[in-house]
């Protein structure tokens, strides 16, 4: 079964600084999808960024970027110029390609990101 | 465009009762997923419905069941409630185009908080 590990239960960063959240996963598949979701106190899960495993280029969405290391099965999220609104739980998630596995997302335990003003 | 909606927002039941949770996907989305987010257990995949049929389920007992209606909305039923069923239940939907799930991305609703006393 696929597993997703987030080794940092909590991270703290100063506003305007850069922070990197770690995620590793385990899979025997060669094609799959990886996501970072943000869950603010409102509990609404919001997609931050996605990465298709067959794409070598790291995904970027404005201040958010990933470092995808397929061989190492690592998928870290970098948040640049941190803002107070970035404070939330961040979940790394994995999904098998269509037709494989459970087709639900497998989530890590999450990292609580605190932004210090 | 309206997002995924869930009702009720909060639900309080006693042990042994049945709970019914509802979800309406984004218009045009045919797939609905259910997740349980319990304290200390993280987000766990419960069920996946697509075009009216149950496609897969996670590692949950049969008292967790549901269905998907012709308009693609979905219901999650939890029978014989136990104290450990207390959790936030999240529903998500996916868009399928040409037989493929677009980016395999799932859009989440705000959740239903189920409390079992």
CSV table of C-alpha atoms in Angstrom, one decimal:
chain,number,residue,atom,x,y,z
A,1,UNK,CA,0.0,0.0,0.0
A,2,UNK,CA,1.1,3.5,-0.7
A,3,UNK,CA,2.2,5.6,2.3
A,4,UNK,CA,2.9,9.3,2.7
A,5,UNK,CA,5.1,10.6,5.5
A,6,UNK,CA,5.4,14.2,6.7
A,7,UNK,CA,8.1,14.2,9.3
A,8,UNK,CA,7.5,17.8,10.6
A,9,UNK,CA,4.3,18.0,12.8
A,10,UNK,CA,4.9,21.7,13.1
A,11,UNK,CA,6.9,24.4,11.5
A,12,UNK,CA,7.3,28.1,12.3
A,13,UNK,CA,8.5,30.9,10.0
A,14,UNK,CA,8.7,34.6,10.1
A,15,UNK,CA,6.5,36.6,7.8
A,16,UNK,CA,8.2,37.3,4.5
A,17,UNK,CA,10.6,34.5,5.0
A,18,UNK,CA,10.8,31.2,3.1
A,19,UNK,CA,9.9,27.8,4.5
A,20,UNK,CA,10.1,24.3,3.2
A,21,UNK,CA,7.7,21.5,4.2
A,22,UNK,CA,8.9,17.9,3.7
A,23,UNK,CA,7.1,14.9,2.3
A,24,UNK,CA,8.2,11.4,1.4
A,25,UNK,CA,6.1,8.7,-0.1
A,26,UNK,CA,6.3,5.0,-0.9
A,27,UNK,CA,4.9,3.5,-4.1
A,28,UNK,CA,5.7,0.8,-6.6
A,29,UNK,CA,4.0,2.7,-9.4
A,30,UNK,CA,6.0,4.7,-12.0
A,31,UNK,CA,3.2,7.1,-12.8
A,32,UNK,CA,1.2,8.8,-10.1
A,33,UNK,CA,0.1,12.2,-8.9
A,34,UNK,CA,1.2,14.2,-5.9
A,35,UNK,CA,-0.6,17.1,-4.3
A,36,UNK,CA,-0.2,19.6,-1.5
A,37,UNK,CA,-3.4,20.7,0.2
A,38,UNK,CA,-3.9,23.5,2.7
A,39,UNK,CA,-6.4,23.3,5.5
A,40,UNK,CA,-6.9,26.6,7.3
A,41,UNK,CA,-8.9,26.8,10.6
A,42,UNK,CA,-12.1,27.0,8.5
A,43,UNK,CA,-11.4,23.3,7.7
A,44,UNK,CA,-11.9,23.8,4.0
A,45,UNK,CA,-9.2,21.8,2.1
A,46,UNK,CA,-7.7,23.9,-0.7
A,47,UNK,CA,-5.4,22.6,-3.4
A,48,UNK,CA,-2.1,24.4,-3.3
A,49,UNK,CA,-0.1,22.6,-6.0
A,50,UNK,CA,0.0,19.4,-8.0
A,51,UNK,CA,2.7,17.4,-9.7
A,52,UNK,CA,2.4,14.6,-12.2
A,53,UNK,CA,5.1,12.0,-11.7
A,54,UNK,CA,5.9,11.7,-15.4
A,55,UNK,CA,6.8,15.4,-15.6
A,56,UNK,CA,10.4,16.2,-14.6
A,57,UNK,CA,9.8,19.9,-14.2
A,58,UNK,CA,8.9,21.0,-10.7
A,59,UNK,CA,5.5,22.6,-10.4
A,60,UNK,CA,5.2,26.2,-9.4
A,61,UNK,CA,2.1,28.3,-8.4
A,62,UNK,CA,3.0,31.9,-7.6
A,63,UNK,CA,4.8,31.8,-4.2
A,64,UNK,CA,4.5,28.0,-3.9
A,65,UNK,CA,6.9,25.6,-5.6
A,66,UNK,CA,7.8,22.0,-5.2
A,67,UNK,CA,11.0,20.0,-5.3
A,68,UNK,CA,10.1,16.7,-6.8
A,69,UNK,CA,12.8,14.0,-6.5
A,70,UNK,CA,11.3,10.9,-8.1
A,71,UNK,CA,14.1,8.6,-7.4
A,72,UNK,CA,14.2,9.6,-3.7
A,73,UNK,CA,10.4,9.6,-3.5
A,74,UNK,CA,10.5,13.1,-2.1
A,75,UNK,CA,8.0,15.9,-2.7
A,76,UNK,CA,8.7,19.0,-0.6
A,77,UNK,CA,6.8,22.3,-0.7
A,78,UNK,CA,8.6,25.7,-0.6
A,79,UNK,CA,6.6,28.7,0.4
A,80,UNK,CA,8.4,32.0,-0.5
A,81,UNK,CA,7.6,35.4,1.0
A,82,UNK,CA,5.4,33.8,3.7
A,83,UNK,CA,2.2,35.6,4.6
A,84,UNK,CA,-0.1,35.5,7.6
A,85,UNK,CA,-2.8,33.9,5.4
A,86,UNK,CA,-0.5,30.9,4.8
A,87,UNK,CA,-0.9,29.7,8.4
A,88,UNK,CA,-2.7,26.4,8.1
A,89,UNK,CA,-2.3,22.6,8.2
A,90,UNK,CA,-0.5,21.4,5.1
A,91,UNK,CA,-1.2,17.9,3.8
A,92,UNK,CA,0.9,16.1,1.2
A,93,UNK,CA,-1.2,13.6,-0.8
A,94,UNK,CA,-0.6,10.8,-3.3
A,95,UNK,CA,-2.9,9.3,-5.9
A,96,UNK,CA,-2.4,6.3,-8.1
A,97,UNK,CA,-2.8,6.7,-11.9
A,98,UNK,CA,-6.4,6.0,-13.2
A,99,UNK,CA,-7.4,2.4,-12.8
A,100,UNK,CA,-4.9,1.6,-10.1
A,101,UNK,CA,-5.2,1.3,-6.4
A,102,UNK,CA,-8.0,2.8,-4.3
A,103,UNK,CA,-8.3,5.9,-6.3
A,104,UNK,CA,-8.8,7.9,-3.1
A,105,UNK,CA,-6.0,10.2,-2.0
A,106,UNK,CA,-3.5,8.9,0.5
A,107,UNK,CA,-2.6,11.7,2.9
A,108,UNK,CA,0.3,12.4,5.2
A,109,UNK,CA,-0.4,13.3,8.8
A,110,UNK,CA,0.0,17.0,8.0
A,111,UNK,CA,2.4,19.8,9.0
A,112,UNK,CA,1.0,22.7,11.1
A,113,UNK,CA,2.5,25.9,9.7
A,114,UNK,CA,2.8,28.9,12.0
A,115,UNK,CA,3.6,32.3,10.6
A,116,UNK,CA,5.2,34.7,13.0
A,117,UNK,CA,4.4,38.4,12.4
B,1,UNK,CA,-19.3,28.3,-10.0
B,2,UNK,CA,-20.5,26.7,-6.8
B,3,UNK,CA,-18.1,24.5,-5.0
B,4,UNK,CA,-18.7,21.2,-3.2
B,5,UNK,CA,-21.4,21.5,-0.6
B,6,UNK,CA,-22.1,19.4,2.4
B,7,UNK,CA,-24.9,19.1,4.9
B,8,UNK,CA,-25.4,19.3,7.8
B,9,UNK,CA,-22.4,21.4,9.1
B,10,UNK,CA,-22.7,19.7,12.5
B,11,UNK,CA,-24.4,16.5,13.5
B,12,UNK,CA,-24.7,15.2,17.1
B,13,UNK,CA,-25.8,11.6,17.6
B,14,UNK,CA,-25.7,9.0,20.4
B,15,UNK,CA,-23.9,5.7,20.3
B,16,UNK,CA,-25.9,3.1,18.3
B,17,UNK,CA,-27.8,5.6,16.2
B,18,UNK,CA,-27.5,6.1,12.5
B,19,UNK,CA,-26.0,9.2,10.8
B,20,UNK,CA,-26.7,10.4,7.3
B,21,UNK,CA,-24.4,13.0,5.7
B,22,UNK,CA,-25.0,14.6,2.3
B,23,UNK,CA,-22.7,16.0,-0.4
B,24,UNK,CA,-23.4,17.8,-3.7
B,25,UNK,CA,-20.4,17.8,-6.1
B,26,UNK,CA,-19.4,20.7,-8.3
B,27,UNK,CA,-21.7,20.9,-11.3
B,28,UNK,CA,-20.4,18.5,-14.0
B,29,UNK,CA,-18.4,16.3,-11.7
B,30,UNK,CA,-19.4,12.7,-11.7
B,31,UNK,CA,-17.1,11.3,-9.0
B,32,UNK,CA,-17.6,11.8,-5.3
B,33,UNK,CA,-15.2,10.7,-2.6
B,34,UNK,CA,-15.7,10.5,1.1
B,35,UNK,CA,-12.9,10.9,3.7
B,36,UNK,CA,-12.8,10.7,7.5
B,37,UNK,CA,-10.6,13.1,9.4
B,38,UNK,CA,-10.4,11.9,13.0
B,39,UNK,CA,-8.1,13.4,15.6
B,40,UNK,CA,-4.8,11.6,15.6
B,41,UNK,CA,-5.6,9.5,12.6
B,42,UNK,CA,-5.4,12.1,9.8
B,43,UNK,CA,-7.4,11.9,6.7
B,44,UNK,CA,-8.5,8.5,5.6
B,45,UNK,CA,-10.2,7.5,2.3
B,46,UNK,CA,-13.6,6.0,2.9
B,47,UNK,CA,-15.6,5.6,-0.3
B,48,UNK,CA,-15.5,6.5,-4.0
B,49,UNK,CA,-18.6,6.8,-6.1
B,50,UNK,CA,-18.6,7.4,-9.8
B,51,UNK,CA,-21.6,7.6,-12.1
B,52,UNK,CA,-23.9,6.1,-9.6
B,53,UNK,CA,-21.7,3.1,-8.6
B,54,UNK,CA,-19.4,2.4,-5.7
B,55,UNK,CA,-16.0,2.0,-7.3
B,56,UNK,CA,-13.8,1.4,-4.2
B,57,UNK,CA,-13.7,1.7,-0.5
B,58,UNK,CA,-11.1,2.2,2.1
B,59,UNK,CA,-10.4,0.1,5.1
B,60,UNK,CA,-13.7,0.8,7.0
B,61,UNK,CA,-16.3,-1.7,8.3
B,62,UNK,CA,-19.5,-2.3,6.3
B,63,UNK,CA,-21.6,-0.1,8.6
B,64,UNK,CA,-20.1,2.8,6.6
B,65,UNK,CA,-22.0,2.8,3.4
B,66,UNK,CA,-23.5,5.3,1.0
B,67,UNK,CA,-24.9,5.9,-2.4
B,68,UNK,CA,-24.8,8.2,-5.3
B,69,UNK,CA,-27.9,9.6,-6.9
B,70,UNK,CA,-28.6,10.2,-10.6
B,71,UNK,CA,-27.7,13.9,-10.2
B,72,UNK,CA,-24.3,12.7,-8.7
B,73,UNK,CA,-25.0,14.0,-5.2
B,74,UNK,CA,-24.1,11.5,-2.6
B,75,UNK,CA,-25.1,10.3,0.8
B,76,UNK,CA,-22.9,8.7,3.5
B,77,UNK,CA,-24.6,6.5,6.0
B,78,UNK,CA,-22.9,5.4,9.2
B,79,UNK,CA,-24.9,2.7,11.1
B,80,UNK,CA,-24.5,1.6,14.7
B,81,UNK,CA,-22.5,4.7,15.6
B,82,UNK,CA,-19.5,4.3,17.9
B,83,UNK,CA,-17.7,6.9,19.9
B,84,UNK,CA,-14.7,6.6,17.6
B,85,UNK,CA,-16.8,7.6,14.6
B,86,UNK,CA,-16.6,11.2,15.9
B,87,UNK,CA,-14.7,13.1,13.2
B,88,UNK,CA,-14.9,15.6,10.4
B,89,UNK,CA,-16.2,13.9,7.3
B,90,UNK,CA,-15.0,15.5,4.0
B,91,UNK,CA,-16.5,15.0,0.6
B,92,UNK,CA,-14.6,15.7,-2.6
B,93,UNK,CA,-15.5,15.6,-6.3
B,94,UNK,CA,-13.6,15.1,-9.5
B,95,UNK,CA,-14.2,16.0,-13.1
B,96,UNK,CA,-13.9,13.3,-15.7
B,97,UNK,CA,-13.4,14.3,-19.3
B,98,UNK,CA,-13.1,11.8,-22.1
B,99,UNK,CA,-13.0,9.0,-19.7
B,100,UNK,CA,-10.0,10.4,-17.7
B,101,UNK,CA,-10.0,12.2,-14.4
B,102,UNK,CA,-8.8,15.7,-15.1
B,103,UNK,CA,-5.4,16.0,-13.4
B,104,UNK,CA,-6.8,13.6,-10.8
B,105,UNK,CA,-7.5,16.6,-8.8
B,106,UNK,CA,-10.2,16.5,-6.1
B,107,UNK,CA,-12.1,19.5,-4.9
B,108,UNK,CA,-13.2,19.4,-1.2
B,109,UNK,CA,-16.3,20.5,0.6
B,110,UNK,CA,-16.3,22.2,4.0
B,111,UNK,CA,-17.1,19.0,5.8
B,112,UNK,CA,-19.6,17.7,8.3
B,113,UNK,CA,-18.5,17.5,11.9
B,114,UNK,CA,-20.1,14.3,13.4
B,115,UNK,CA,-20.0,14.0,17.2
B,116,UNK,CA,-21.1,10.7,18.8
B,117,UNK,CA,-22.0,10.9,22.5
